[in-house]
Coordinates of C-alpha atoms and ligand atoms in Angstrom, one line a residue:
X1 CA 17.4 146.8 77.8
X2 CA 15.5 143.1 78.2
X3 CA 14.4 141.4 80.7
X4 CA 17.2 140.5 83.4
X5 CA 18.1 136.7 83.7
X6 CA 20.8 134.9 84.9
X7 CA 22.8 131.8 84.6
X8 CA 24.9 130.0 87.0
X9 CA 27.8 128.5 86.0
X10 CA 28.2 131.2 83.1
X11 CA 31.9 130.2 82.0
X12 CA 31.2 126.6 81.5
X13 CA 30.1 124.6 78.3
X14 CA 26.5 125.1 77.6
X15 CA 26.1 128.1 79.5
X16 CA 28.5 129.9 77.6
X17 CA 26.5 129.1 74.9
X18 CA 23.1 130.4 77.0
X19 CA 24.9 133.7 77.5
X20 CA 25.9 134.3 74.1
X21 CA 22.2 133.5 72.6
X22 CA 20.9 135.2 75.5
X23 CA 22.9 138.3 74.6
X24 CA 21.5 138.1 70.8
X25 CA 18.2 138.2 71.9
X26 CA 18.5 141.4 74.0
X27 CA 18.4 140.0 77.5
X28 CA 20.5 141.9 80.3
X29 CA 22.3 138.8 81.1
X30 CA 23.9 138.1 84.7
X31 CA 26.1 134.7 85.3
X32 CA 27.6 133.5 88.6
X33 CA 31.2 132.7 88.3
X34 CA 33.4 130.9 91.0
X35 CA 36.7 132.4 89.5
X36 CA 35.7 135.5 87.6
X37 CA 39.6 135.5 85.4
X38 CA 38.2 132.4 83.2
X39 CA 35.6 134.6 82.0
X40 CA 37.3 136.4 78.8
X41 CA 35.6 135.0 76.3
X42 CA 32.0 135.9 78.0
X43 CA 33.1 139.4 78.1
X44 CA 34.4 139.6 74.9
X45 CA 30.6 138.6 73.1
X46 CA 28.9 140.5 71.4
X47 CA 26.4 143.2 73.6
X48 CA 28.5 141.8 77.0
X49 CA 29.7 145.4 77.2
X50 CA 26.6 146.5 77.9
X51 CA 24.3 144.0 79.3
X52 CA 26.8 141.1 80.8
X53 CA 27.6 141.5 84.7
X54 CA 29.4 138.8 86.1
X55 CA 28.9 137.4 89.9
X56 CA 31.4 136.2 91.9
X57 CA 29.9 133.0 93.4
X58 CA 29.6 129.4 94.8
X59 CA 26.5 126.6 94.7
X60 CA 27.6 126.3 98.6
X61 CA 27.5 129.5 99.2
X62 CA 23.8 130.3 99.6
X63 CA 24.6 134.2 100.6
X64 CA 26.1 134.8 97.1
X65 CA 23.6 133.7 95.1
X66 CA 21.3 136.5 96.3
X67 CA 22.8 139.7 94.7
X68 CA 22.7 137.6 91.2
X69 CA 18.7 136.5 91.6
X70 CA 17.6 139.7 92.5
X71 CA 15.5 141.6 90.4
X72 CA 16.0 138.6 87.7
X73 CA 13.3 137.2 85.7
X74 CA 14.5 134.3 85.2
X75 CA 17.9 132.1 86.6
X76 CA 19.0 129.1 84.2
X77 CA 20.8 127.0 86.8
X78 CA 23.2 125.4 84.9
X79 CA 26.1 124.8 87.5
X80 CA 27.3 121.5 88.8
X81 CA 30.6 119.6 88.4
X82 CA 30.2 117.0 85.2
X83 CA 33.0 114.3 84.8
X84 CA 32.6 110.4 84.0
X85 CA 33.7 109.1 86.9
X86 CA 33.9 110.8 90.6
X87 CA 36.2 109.5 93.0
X88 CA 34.8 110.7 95.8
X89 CA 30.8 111.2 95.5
X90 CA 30.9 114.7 97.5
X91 CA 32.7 116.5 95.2
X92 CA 29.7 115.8 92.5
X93 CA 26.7 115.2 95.3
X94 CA 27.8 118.3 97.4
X95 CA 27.1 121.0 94.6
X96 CA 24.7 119.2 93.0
X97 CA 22.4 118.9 95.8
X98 CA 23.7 121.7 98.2
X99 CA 24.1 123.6 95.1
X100 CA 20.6 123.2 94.0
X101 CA 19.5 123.6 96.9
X102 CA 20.8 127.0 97.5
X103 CA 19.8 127.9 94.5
X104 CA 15.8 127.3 94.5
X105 CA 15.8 129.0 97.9
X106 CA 17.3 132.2 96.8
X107 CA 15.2 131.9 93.6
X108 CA 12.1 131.4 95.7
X109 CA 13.3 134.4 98.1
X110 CA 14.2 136.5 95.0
X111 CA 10.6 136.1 93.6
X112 CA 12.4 134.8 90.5
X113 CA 9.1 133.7 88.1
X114 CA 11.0 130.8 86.1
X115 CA 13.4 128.9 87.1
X116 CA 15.1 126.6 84.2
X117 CA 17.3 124.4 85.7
X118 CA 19.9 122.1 84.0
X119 CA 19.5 118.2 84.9
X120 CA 20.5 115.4 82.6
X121 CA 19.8 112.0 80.5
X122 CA 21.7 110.3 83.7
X123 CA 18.5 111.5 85.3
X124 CA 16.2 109.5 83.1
X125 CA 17.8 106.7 81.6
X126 CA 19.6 104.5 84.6
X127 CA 17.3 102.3 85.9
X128 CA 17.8 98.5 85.4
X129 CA 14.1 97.4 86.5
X130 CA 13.0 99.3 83.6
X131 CA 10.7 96.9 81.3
X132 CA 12.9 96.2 78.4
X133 CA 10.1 97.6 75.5
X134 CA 9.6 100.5 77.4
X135 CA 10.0 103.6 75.6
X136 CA 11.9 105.9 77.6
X137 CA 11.1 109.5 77.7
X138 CA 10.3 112.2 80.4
X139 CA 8.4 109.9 82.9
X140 CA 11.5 107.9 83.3
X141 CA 13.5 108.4 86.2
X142 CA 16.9 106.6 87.2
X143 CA 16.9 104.4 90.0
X144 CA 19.1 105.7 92.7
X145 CA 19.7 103.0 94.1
X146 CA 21.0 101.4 91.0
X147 CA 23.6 104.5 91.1
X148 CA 24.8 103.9 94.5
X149 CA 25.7 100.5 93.7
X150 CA 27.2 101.3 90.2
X151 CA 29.3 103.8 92.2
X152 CA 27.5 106.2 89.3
X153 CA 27.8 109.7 91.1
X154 CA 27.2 112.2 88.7
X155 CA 23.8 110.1 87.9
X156 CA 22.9 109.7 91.5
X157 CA 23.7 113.3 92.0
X158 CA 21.7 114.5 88.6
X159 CA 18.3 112.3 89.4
X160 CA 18.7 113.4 93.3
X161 CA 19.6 116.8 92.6
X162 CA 16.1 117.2 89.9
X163 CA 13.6 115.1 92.3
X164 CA 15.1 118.0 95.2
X165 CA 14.0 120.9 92.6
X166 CA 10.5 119.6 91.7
X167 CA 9.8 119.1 95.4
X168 CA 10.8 122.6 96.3
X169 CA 9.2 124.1 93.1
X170 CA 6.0 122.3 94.2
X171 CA 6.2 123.2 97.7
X172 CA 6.6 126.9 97.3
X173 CA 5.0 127.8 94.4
X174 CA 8.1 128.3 92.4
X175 CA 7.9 127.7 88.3
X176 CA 10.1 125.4 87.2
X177 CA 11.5 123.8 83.5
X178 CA 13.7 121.2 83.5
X179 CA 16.0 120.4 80.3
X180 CA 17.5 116.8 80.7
X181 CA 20.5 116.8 77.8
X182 CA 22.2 113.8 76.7
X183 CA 25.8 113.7 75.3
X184 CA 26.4 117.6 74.4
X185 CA 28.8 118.4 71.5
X186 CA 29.3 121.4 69.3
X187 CA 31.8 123.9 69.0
X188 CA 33.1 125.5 71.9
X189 CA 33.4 129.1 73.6
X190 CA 35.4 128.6 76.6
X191 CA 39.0 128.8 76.3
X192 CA 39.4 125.5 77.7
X193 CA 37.9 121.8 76.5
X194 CA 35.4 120.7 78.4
X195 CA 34.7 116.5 79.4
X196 CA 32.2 115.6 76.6
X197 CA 34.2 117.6 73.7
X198 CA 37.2 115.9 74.8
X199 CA 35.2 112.4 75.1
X200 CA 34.6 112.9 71.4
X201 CA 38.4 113.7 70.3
X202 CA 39.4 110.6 72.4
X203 CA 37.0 108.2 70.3
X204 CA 38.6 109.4 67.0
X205 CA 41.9 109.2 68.7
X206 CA 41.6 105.8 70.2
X207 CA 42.0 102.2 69.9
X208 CA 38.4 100.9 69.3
X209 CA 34.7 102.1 68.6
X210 CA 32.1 101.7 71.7
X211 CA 29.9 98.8 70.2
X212 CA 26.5 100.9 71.3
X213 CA 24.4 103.5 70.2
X214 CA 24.8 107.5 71.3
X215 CA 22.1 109.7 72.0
X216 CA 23.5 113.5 71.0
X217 CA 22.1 116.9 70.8
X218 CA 24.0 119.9 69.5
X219 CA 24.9 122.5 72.5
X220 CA 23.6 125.0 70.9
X221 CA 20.3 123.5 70.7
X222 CA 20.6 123.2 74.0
X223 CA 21.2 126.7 75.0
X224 CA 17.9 127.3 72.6
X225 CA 15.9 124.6 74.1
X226 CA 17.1 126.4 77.6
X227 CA 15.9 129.9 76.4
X228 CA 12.4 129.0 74.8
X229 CA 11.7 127.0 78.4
X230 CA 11.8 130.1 79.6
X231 CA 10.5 132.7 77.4
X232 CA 7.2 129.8 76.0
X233 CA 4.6 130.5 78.7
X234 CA 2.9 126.8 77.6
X235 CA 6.7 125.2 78.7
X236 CA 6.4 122.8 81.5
X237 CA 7.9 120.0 83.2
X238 CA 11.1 117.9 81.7
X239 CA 12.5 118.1 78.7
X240 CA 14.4 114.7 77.3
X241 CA 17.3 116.6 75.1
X242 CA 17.9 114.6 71.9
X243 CA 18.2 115.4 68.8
X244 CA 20.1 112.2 67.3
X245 CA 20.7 108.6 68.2
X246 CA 23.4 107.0 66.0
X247 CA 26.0 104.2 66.3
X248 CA 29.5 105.1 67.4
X249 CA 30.2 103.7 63.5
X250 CA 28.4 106.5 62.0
X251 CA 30.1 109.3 64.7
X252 CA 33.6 107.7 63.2
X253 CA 32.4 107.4 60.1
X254 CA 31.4 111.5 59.8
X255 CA 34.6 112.3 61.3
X256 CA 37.0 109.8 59.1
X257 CA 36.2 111.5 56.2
X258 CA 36.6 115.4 57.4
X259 CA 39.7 114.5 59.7
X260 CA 41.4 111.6 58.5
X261 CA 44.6 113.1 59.9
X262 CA 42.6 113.3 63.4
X263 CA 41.4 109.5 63.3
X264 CA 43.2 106.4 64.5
X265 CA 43.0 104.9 60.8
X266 CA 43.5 101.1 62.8
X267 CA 39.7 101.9 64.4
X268 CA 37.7 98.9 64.8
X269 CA 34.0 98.0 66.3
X270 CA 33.8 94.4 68.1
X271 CA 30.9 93.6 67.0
X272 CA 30.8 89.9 68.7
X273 CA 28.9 90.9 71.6
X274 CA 24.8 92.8 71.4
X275 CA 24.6 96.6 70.6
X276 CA 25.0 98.5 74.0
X277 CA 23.2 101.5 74.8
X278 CA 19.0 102.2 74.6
X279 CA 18.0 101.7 70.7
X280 CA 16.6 104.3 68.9
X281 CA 13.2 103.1 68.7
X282 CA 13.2 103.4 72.7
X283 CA 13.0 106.8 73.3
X284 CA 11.5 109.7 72.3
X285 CA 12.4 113.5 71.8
X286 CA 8.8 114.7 70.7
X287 CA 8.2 116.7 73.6
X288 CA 11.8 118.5 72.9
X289 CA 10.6 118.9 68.7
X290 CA 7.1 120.6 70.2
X291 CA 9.6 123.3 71.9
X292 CA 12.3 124.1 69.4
X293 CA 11.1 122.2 66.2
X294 CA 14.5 121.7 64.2
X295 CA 17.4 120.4 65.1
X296 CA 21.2 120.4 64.2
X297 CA 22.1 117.6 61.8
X298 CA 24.3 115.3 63.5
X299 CA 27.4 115.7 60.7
X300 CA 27.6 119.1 61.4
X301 CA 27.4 118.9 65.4
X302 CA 30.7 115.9 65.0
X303 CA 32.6 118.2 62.3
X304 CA 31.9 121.9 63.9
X305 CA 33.4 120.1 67.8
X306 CA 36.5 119.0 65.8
X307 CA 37.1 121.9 63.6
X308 CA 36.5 124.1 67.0
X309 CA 39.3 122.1 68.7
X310 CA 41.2 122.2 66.0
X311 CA 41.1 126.0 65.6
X312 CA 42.0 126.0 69.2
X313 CA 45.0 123.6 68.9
X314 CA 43.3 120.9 71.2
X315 CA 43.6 118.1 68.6
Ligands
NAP401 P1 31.2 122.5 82.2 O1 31.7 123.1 81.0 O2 32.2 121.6 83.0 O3 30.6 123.6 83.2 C1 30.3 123.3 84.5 C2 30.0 124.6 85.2 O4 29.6 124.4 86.6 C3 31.3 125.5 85.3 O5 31.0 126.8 85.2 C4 31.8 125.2 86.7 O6 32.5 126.3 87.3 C5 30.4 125.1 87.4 N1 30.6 124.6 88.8 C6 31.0 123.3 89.1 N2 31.0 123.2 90.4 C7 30.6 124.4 91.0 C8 30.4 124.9 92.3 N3 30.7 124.2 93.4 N4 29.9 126.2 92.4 C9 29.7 126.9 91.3 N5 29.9 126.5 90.1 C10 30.3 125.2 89.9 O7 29.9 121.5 82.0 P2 28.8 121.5 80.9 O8 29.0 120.4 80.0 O9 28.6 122.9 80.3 O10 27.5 121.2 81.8 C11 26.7 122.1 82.3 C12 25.4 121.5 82.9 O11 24.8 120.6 81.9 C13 25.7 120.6 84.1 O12 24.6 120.8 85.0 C14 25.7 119.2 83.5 O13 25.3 118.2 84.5 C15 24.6 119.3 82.4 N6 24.8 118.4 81.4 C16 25.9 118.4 80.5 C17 25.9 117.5 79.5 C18 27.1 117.4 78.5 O14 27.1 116.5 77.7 N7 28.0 118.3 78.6 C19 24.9 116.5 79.3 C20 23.8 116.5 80.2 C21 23.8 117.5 81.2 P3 34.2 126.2 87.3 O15 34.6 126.6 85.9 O16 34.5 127.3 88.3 O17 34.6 124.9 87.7

């Protein structure tokens, strides 16, 4: 049996996606679940009958973490609540923050030896004062201020919940990689679709193409760039998780031609007004490249999320 590790948030998105690689590569792999029943599909992988345990537990719930950490080699902590918009800011800055929180202390108290924790792009790239040349990459923060006044929660709660990790990790000695993805597609293992996946159905279903540029990254790059974080001893700091910035054109160009029974055929770009977004010539994904050197190419990330919700009869 490998090394024990585990991942909070097991059922969702990426982690899924952590377990299941995780599980390939021999680990005996623990995950923290807050409603154990939507966890078929992580039982049903391949070497979860004999190395997957599943945790009943909550981000505000610092007691339950502990039985999970302990003994573990590693925790991904991959748990928070992701949406566009939040109504009300607790239900993202609670477990976010709390959540992290809780789970660096019970790390720390564990004697876990890496923690890899799950932040975001919304951690790096919101800040208006930002020099307009300025390439961004892993020294960019957002402003949170800036998010409070946007009313941009899940930012404010991603950039406060990080800065909160690397204080703890510094103050207690605790190791700590940071992976900061951008817009995650790819297919999915959960039985239910998840925000981004379903952000990228409602382009190709909808009225008009987002004049702006999209930074993407394939989830299960993701879930690789997670693992080698923790398993590369020479791994440190953040990670800006990007594998691909395209126009909105191209992403409905891709998926036109696979799906044209998928697509809004009446799909058109206003192109009056300047490109939105953070061109491609602004940021950088070297330090991601120097960690898990290929990538997926960005056709088959658009047309392996569609054919996956297709197959699940999501589309
Ligand atoms: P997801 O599929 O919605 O999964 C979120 C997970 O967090 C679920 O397991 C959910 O559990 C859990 N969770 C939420 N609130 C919780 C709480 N109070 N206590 C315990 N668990 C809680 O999302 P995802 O897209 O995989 O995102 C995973 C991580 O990646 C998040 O940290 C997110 O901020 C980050 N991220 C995602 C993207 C993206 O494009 N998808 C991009 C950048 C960063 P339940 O199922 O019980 O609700």
């Amino acid at each position: 049996m490998g090394k024990i590790v585990c991942v909070t948030g097991a059922n969702g998105f990426i982690a899924s996606w952590i377990v299941c690689k995780l599980l390939q590569r021999g680990y005996t792999v623990r995950g923290t679940v807050r409603n154990p029943e939507k966890c078929g599909h992580l039982l049903g992988l391949d070497g979860a009958k004999e190395r997957l345990t599943l945790f009943k537990a909550d981000l505000l719930s610092y007691e339950s973490l502990l039985p999970a950490f302990r003994g573990c080699h590693g925790v991904f902590h991959t748990a928070c609540p992701v949406a566009f918009q939040f109504d009300n800011p607790d239900d993202v800055l609670g477990p976010a923050i709390q959540g992290t929180e809780n789970v660096m202390t019970a790390c720390s108290n564990e004697k876990v030896q890496r923690v890899v924790m799950t932040s975001s792009g919304a951690a790096i790239v919101a800040d208006p004062n930002r020099p307009k040349d300025k390439v961004v990459d892993e020294s960019c923060w957002s402003d949170s201020e800036a998010c409070k006044e946007w009313k941009s929660w899940y930012s404010l709660a991603k950039t406060e919940s990080e800065k909160l990790a690397w204080k703890f990790a510094k103050e207690k000695g605790l190791d700590l990689i940071v992976i900061c993805p951008v817009m995650v597609f790819g297919p999915i293992l959960q039985p239910t679709s998840n925000t981004t996946v379903e952000a990228l159905k409602n382009i190709i279903k909808g009225s008009s193409i987002p004049n702006s540029w999209i930074r993407l990254v394939d989830v299960r790059d993701v879930a690789e760039s997670h693992i080698v974080a923790l398993e590369n001893e020479a791994a440190s700091g953040r990670y800006f998780c990007f594998a691909h910035c395209i126009h909105y054109k191209d992403v409905v160009s891709v998926l036109a031609k696979k799906f044209p029974q998928h697509c809004n055929p009446e799909l058109q770009c206003d192109e009056s007004q300047p490109v939105g977004g953070i061109a491609p010539e602004l940021t950088k994904n070297d330090k991601l490249l120097s960690l898990i050197k290929e990538t997926i190419p960005y056709e088959q990330t658009l047309v392996d999320t569609i054919s996956c919700l297709d197959d699940k009869g999501f589309m």
